[in-house]
Coordinates of C-alpha atoms and ligand atoms in Angstrom, one line a residue:
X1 CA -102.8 0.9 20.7
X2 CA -100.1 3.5 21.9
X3 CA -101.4 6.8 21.0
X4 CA -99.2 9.9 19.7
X5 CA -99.4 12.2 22.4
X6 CA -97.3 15.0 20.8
X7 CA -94.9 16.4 17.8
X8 CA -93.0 18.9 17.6
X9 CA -90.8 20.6 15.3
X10 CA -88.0 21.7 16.1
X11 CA -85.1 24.1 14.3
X12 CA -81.4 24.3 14.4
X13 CA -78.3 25.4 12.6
X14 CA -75.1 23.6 14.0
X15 CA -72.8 24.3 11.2
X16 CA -76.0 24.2 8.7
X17 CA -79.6 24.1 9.0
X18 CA -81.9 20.6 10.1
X19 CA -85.5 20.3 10.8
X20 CA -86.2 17.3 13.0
X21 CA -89.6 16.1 14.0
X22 CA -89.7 14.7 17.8
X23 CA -92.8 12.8 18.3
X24 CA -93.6 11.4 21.7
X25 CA -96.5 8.3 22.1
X26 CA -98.4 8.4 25.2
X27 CA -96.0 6.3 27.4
X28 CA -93.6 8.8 26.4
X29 CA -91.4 7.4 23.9
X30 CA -89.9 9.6 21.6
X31 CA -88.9 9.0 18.1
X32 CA -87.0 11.0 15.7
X33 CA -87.4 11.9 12.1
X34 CA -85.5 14.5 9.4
X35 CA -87.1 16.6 7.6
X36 CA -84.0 18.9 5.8
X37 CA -85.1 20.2 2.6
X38 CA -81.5 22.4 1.6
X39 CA -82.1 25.7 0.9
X40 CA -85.9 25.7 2.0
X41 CA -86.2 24.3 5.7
X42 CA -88.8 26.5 6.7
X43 CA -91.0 25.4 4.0
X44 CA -91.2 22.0 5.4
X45 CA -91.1 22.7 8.8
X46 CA -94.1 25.3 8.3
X47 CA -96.1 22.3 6.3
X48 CA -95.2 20.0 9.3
X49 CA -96.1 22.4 11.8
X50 CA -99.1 23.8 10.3
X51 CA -100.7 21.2 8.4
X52 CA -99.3 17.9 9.3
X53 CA -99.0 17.6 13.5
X54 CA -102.0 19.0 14.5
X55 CA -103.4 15.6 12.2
X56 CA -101.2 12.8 14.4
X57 CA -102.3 14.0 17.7
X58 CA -104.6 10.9 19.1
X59 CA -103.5 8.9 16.2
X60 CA -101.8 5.0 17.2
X61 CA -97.6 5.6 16.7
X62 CA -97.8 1.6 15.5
X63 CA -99.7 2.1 12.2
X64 CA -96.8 3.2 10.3
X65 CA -98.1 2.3 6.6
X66 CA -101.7 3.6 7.5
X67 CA -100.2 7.1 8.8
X68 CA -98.1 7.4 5.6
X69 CA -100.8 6.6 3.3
X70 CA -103.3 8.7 5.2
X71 CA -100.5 11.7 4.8
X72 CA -100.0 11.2 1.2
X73 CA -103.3 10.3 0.1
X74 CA -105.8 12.5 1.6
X75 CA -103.2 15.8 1.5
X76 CA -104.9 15.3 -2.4
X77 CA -102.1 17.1 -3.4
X78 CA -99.2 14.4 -3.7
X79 CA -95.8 14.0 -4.0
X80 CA -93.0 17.1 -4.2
X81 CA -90.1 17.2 -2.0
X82 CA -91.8 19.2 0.6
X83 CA -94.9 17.2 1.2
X84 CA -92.3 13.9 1.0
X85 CA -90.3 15.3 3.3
X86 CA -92.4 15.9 5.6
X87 CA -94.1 12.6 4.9
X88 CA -90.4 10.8 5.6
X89 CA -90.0 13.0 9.4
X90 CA -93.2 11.2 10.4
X91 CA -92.5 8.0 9.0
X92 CA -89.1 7.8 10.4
X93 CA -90.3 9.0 13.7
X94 CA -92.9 6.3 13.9
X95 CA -90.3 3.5 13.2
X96 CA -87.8 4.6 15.8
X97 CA -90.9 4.6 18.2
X98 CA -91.6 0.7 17.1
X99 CA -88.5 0.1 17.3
X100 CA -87.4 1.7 20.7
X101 CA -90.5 -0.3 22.2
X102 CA -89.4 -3.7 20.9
X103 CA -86.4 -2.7 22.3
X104 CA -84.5 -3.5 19.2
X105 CA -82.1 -1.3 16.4
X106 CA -84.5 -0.5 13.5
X107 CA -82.7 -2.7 11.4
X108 CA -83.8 -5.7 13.4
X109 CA -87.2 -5.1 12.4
X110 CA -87.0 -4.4 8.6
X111 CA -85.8 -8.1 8.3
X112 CA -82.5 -8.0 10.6
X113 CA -78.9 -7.5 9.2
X114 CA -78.2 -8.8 5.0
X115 CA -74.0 -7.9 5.4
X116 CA -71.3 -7.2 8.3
X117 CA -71.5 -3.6 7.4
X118 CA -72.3 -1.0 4.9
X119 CA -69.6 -0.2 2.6
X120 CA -69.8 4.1 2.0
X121 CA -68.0 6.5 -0.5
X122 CA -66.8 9.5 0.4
X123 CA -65.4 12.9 -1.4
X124 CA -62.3 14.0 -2.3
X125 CA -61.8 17.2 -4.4
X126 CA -59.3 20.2 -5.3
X127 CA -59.0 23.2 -7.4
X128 CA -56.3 21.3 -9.6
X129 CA -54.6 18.0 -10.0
X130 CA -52.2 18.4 -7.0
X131 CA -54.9 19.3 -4.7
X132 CA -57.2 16.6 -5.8
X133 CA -53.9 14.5 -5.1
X134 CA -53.9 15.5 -1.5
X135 CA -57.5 14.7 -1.2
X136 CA -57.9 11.5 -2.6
X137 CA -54.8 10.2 -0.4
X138 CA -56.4 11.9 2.8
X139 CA -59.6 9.5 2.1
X140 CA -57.6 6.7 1.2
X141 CA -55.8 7.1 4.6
X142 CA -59.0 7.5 6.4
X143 CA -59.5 4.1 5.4
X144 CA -62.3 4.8 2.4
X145 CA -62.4 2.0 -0.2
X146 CA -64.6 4.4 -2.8
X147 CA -64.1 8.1 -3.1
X148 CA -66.1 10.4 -5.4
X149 CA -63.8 13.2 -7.2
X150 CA -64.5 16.4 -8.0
X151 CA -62.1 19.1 -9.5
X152 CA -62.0 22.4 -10.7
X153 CA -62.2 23.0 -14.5
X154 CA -59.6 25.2 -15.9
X155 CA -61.0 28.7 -17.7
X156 CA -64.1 28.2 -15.5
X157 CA -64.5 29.9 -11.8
X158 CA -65.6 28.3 -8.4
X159 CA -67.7 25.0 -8.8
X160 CA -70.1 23.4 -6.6
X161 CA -68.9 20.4 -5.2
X162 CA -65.1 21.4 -5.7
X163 CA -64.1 22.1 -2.0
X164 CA -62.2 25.3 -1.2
X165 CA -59.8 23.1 0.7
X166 CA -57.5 19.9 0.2
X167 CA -60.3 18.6 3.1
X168 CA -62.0 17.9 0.4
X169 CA -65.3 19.3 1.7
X170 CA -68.1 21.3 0.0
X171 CA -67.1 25.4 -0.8
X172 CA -71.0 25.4 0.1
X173 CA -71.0 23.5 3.3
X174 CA -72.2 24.7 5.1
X175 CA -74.2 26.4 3.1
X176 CA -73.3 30.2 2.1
X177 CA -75.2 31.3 5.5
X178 CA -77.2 34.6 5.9
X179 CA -76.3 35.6 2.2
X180 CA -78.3 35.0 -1.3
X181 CA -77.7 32.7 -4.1
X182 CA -74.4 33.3 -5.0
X183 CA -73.7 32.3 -9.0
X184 CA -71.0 30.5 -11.0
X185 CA -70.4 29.8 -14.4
X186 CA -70.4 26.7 -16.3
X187 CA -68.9 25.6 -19.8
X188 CA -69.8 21.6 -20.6
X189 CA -67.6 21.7 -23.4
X190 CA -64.2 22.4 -20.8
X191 CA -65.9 20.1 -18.7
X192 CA -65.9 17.4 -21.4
X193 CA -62.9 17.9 -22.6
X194 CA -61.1 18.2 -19.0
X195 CA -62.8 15.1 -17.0
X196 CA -61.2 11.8 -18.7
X197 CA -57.8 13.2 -18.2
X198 CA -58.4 13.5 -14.5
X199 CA -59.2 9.6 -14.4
X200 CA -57.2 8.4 -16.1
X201 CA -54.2 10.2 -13.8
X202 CA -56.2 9.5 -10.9
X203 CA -56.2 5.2 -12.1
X204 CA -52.4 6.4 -12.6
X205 CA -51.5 7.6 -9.7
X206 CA -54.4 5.8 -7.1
X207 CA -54.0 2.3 -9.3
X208 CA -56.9 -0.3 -10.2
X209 CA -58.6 -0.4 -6.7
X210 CA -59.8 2.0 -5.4
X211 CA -63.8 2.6 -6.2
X212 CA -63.7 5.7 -7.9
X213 CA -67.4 7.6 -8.7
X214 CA -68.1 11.2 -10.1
X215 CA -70.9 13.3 -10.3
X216 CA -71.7 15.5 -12.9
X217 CA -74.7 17.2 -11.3
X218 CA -77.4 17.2 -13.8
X219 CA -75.2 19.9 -16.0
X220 CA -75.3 17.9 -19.4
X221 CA -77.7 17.1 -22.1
X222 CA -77.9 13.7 -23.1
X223 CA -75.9 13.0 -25.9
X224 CA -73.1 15.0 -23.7
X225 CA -73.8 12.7 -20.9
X226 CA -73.6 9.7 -23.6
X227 CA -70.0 11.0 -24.7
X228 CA -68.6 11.5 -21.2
X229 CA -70.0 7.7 -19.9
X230 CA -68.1 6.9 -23.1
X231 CA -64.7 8.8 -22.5
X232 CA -64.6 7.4 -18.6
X233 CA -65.5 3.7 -19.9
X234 CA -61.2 2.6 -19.3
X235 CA -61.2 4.2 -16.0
X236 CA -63.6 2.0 -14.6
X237 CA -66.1 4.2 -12.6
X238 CA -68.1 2.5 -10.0
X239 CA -70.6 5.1 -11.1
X240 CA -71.2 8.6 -13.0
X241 CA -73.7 10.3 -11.4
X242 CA -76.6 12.5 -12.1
X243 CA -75.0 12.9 -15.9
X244 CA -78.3 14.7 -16.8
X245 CA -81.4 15.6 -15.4
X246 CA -83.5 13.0 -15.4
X247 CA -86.7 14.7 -14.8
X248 CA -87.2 13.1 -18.6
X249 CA -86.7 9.4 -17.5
X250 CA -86.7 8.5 -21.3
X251 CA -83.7 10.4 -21.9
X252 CA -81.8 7.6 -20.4
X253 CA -82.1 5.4 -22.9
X254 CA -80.4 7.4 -25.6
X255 CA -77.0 7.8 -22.7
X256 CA -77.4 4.0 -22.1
X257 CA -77.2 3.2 -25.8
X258 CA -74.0 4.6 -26.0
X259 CA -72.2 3.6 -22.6
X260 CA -71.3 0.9 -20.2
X261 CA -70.3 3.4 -17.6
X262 CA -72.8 2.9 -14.3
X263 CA -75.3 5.2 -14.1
X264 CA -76.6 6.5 -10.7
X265 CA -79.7 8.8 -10.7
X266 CA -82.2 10.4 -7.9
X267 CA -80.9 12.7 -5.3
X268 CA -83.6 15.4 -6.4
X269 CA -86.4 12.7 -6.8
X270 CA -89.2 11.9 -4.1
X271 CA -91.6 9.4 -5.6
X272 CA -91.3 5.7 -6.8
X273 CA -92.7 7.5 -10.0
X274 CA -89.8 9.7 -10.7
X275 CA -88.2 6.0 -10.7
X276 CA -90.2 4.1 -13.1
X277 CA -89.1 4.1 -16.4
X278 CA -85.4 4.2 -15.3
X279 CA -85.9 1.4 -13.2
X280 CA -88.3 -1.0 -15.6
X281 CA -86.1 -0.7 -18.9
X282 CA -83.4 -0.5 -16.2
X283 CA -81.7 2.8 -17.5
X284 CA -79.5 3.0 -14.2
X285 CA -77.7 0.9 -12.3
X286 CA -78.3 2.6 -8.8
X287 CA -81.2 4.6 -7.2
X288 CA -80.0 7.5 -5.8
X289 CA -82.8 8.6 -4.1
X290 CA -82.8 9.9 0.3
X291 CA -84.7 8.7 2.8
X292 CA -85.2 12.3 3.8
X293 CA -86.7 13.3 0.6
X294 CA -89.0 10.4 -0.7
X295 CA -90.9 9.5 2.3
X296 CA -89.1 8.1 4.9
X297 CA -88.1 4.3 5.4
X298 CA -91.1 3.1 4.0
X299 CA -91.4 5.1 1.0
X300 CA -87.7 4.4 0.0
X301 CA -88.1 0.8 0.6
X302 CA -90.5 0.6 -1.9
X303 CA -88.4 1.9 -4.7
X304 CA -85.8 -0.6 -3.6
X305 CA -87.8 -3.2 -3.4
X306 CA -89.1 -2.1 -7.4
X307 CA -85.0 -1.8 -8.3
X308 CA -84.5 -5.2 -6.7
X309 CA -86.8 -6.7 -9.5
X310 CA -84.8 -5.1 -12.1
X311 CA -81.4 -5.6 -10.8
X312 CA -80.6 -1.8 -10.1
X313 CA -79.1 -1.2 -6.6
X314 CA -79.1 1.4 -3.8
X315 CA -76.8 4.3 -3.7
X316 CA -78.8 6.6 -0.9
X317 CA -78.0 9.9 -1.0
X318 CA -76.1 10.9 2.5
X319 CA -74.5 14.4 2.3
X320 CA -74.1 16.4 4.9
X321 CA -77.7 18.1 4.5
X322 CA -79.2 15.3 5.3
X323 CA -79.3 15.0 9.5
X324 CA -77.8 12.7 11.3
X325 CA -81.2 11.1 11.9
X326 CA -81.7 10.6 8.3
X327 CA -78.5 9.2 7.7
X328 CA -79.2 6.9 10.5
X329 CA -82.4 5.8 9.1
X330 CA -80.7 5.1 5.5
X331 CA -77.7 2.9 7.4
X332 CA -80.5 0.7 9.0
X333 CA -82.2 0.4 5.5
X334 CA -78.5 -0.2 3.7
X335 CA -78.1 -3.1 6.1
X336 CA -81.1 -5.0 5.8
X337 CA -82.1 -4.8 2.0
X338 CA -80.5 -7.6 0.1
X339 CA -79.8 -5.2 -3.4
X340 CA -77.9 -2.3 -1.3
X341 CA -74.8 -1.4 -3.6
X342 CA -73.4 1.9 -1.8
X343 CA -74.1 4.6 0.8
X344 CA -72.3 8.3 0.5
X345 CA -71.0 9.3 3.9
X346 CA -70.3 13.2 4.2
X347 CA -69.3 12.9 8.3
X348 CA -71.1 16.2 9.7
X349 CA -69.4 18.1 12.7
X350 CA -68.3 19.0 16.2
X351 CA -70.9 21.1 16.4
X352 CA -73.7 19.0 14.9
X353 CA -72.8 16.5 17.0
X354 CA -73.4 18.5 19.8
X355 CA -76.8 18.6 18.9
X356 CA -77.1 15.0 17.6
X357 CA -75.9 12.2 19.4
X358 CA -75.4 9.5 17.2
X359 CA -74.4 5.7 17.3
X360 CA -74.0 4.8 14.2
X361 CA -69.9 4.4 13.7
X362 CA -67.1 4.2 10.6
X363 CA -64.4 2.0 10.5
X364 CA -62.1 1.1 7.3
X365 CA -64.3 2.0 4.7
X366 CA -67.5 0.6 6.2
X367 CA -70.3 1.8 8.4
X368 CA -72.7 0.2 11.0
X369 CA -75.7 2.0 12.6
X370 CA -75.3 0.5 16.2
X371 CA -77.4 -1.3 18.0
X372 CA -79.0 1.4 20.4
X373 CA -83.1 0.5 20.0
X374 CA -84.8 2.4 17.6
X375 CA -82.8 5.1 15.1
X376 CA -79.6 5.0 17.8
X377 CA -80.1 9.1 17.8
X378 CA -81.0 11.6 20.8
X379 CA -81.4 15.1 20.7
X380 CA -80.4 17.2 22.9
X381 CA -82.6 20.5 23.2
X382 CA -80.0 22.7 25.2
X383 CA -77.2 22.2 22.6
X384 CA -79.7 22.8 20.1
X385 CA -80.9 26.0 21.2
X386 CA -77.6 27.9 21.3
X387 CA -77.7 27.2 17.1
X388 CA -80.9 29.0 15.9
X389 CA -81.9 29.0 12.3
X390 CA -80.2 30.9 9.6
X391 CA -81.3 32.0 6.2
X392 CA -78.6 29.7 3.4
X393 CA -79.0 29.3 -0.3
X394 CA -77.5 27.1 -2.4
X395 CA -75.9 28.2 -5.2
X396 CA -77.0 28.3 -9.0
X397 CA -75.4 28.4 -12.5
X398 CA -74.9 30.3 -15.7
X399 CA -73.3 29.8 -18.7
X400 CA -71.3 31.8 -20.8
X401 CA -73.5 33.9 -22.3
X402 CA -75.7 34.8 -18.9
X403 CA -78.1 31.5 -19.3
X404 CA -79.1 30.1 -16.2
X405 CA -78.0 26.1 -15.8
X406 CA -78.7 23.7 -13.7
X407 CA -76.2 23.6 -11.4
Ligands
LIG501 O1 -78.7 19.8 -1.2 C1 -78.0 19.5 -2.3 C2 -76.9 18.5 -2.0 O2 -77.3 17.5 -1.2 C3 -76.3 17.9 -3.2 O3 -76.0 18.9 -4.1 C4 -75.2 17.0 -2.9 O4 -75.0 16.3 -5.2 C5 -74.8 16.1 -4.0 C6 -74.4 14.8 -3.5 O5 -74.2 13.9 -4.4 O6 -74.2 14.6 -2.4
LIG502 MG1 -75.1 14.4 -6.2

């Protein structure tokens, strides 16, 4: 038995906000975990702090699966993205603790390596055609074998996801900082009518190749979602994602009667119960879900080992709101499952890095989490403390006529 001697939560904004958990057994090794919820960090790093630590003090760092039921079963209250998250910091924490003390990368020990690497998508967008243009062949360049699009809709303002840039970066990243929501519009019918014409110049300009993915960001209704999987069928997506909200997992069948377009669903999930019915009458294709946001390495396992049975793949969630100790803990996961399809890579920062030293690395398209024991990442508390906290929102959506959307 190796007891947990502390945990601490700790702050910082390099660029955008992350909440790590640091928690040190009694021979003093330190593991890492994330716990970013976007837009509402303090919420989980007061639920850590105030409800969760004070509960793993004396506790043995080994018994990963008995912490994390222990945390989700006898809160009472389950599930939610800030109880999970806060679930995941532990979990992840714990297993770069095993891990560091069998001397091994984390990978090693969820079954050792499936593939050479992990193959990752990453974004291109632009306020028109040209722009997009620029983006896409930036990526390309970069080595990047799949690159999700995004572009502005004509008649319609600023959109999230459409970078300001041809960097092809988030308008909202970082996040608007020390500001309030700020709100756009949104029009599905433009959108509909705008989107297939952007694929199929983007398969004439970019050719047959290139993995191409989109996300539609949980702005349609069904049947809309049906009709665009339709329209993008002879462009040959590698997935749509998020097409509608899915909060109604049934309403996936009705899109899935009507398309063979791939279907990728989950970034707002946190449970293998949010994933059920997609995954049984196998209503997507890949699980979208983080391993910041649905319980750490061992919750997210689960739901891919469910998917596995079912033929649906991973797809985990990496922007750059997710820390660079989450997105080591998904690379380590994306190496040893056997049904990993894709991992989104949003590279964070100079100055996150600063904060974050990371050995996970990127070479032609592909990424590898190093082999460093444990996680591969150190903090470093002096960096950290020049970059307190600061108050972002995201953004959120209205339509024409003043209704609020999702967004
Ligand atoms: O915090 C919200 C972002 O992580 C999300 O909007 C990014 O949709 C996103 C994606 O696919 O990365
Ligand atoms: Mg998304």
């Amino acid at each position: 038995m190796t007891t947990i001697r502390s945990a601490e939560v700790l702050v910082s904004s390099p660029s955008r906000n992350f909440v790590t958990l640091r928690i040190t057994s009694e021979d003093g090794v330190v593991g890492l975990g994330d716990a970013t919820l976007n837009g509402r960090e303090l919420a989980v790093a007061s639920y850590l702090r105030d409800h969760v630590t004070p509960l793993l003090i004396g506790l043995d760092a080994h018994r990963i699966e008995d912490t994390w039921q222990f945390l989700y079963r006898s809160a009472y209250w389950r599930r939610g993205p800030v109880t999970m998250s806060a679930i995941a910091a532990v979990d992840m924490a714990l297993w770069d603790i095993k891990a560091r003390r069998a001397g091994m990368p984390l990978y090693q020990l969820l079954g050792g390596a499936s593939r050479a690497g992990v193959l990752v998508y990453a974004h291109a967008s632009g306020g028109d055609l040209a722009q997009l243009g620029d983006s896409v062949r930036a990526r390309l360049a970069e080595g990047y074998k799949a690159v999700r699009l995004q572009v502005a809709v004509p008649g319609m303002g600023s959109v999230y996801g459409v970078g300001a840039t041809v960097a092809g970066r988030y308008a909202y990243e970082p996040a608007k900082r020390a500001g309030l929501t700020v709100e756009e519009g949104w029009d599905s019918a433009r959108y509909l009518r705008h989107l297939p014409g952007v694929f199929e110049w983007a398969r004439a300009e970019f050719g047959p190749d290139p993995m191409l993915l989109h996300d539609a960001h949980h702005r349609l209704t069904p049947i809309q979602a049906a009709r665009l999987g339709r329209d993008l069928e002879p462009y040959d997506l590698f997935w749509l994602e998020d097409c509608t909200p899915a909060e109604n997992q049934e309403a996936l069948r009705l899109v899935r009667q009507h398309t063979v377009t791939p279907l990728a669903i989950g970034e707002v999930m946190n449970s293998i119960h949010d994933f059920r019915t997609l995954i049984q009458e196998q209503l997507i294709d890949y699980v979208r879900a983080s391993v910041t946001h649905t319980g750490g390495i061992t919750g997210l396992r689960r739901i891919f080992d469910f998917a596995a049975l079912h033929q649906v793949k991973s797809g985990s969630h990496g922007p750059t709101d997710i820390s660079p100790v989450g997105m080591a803990a998904a690379l380590h996961l994306d190496l040893a499952i056997h049904n990993f399809g894709i991992q989104e890579y949003m590279a964070h920062d100079a100055l996150a890095a600063e904060v974050f030293r990371t050995s996970y690395t990127y070479a032609d398209g592909m990424m590898h989490p190093g082999n460093a024991p444990g996680l591969g990442v150190d903090y470093d508390d002096e960096a950290a403390s020049r970059f307190p906290y600061e108050a972002a929102y995201l953004p959120a959506a209205r339509l024409v006529d003043g209704t609020v959307h999702d967004w």
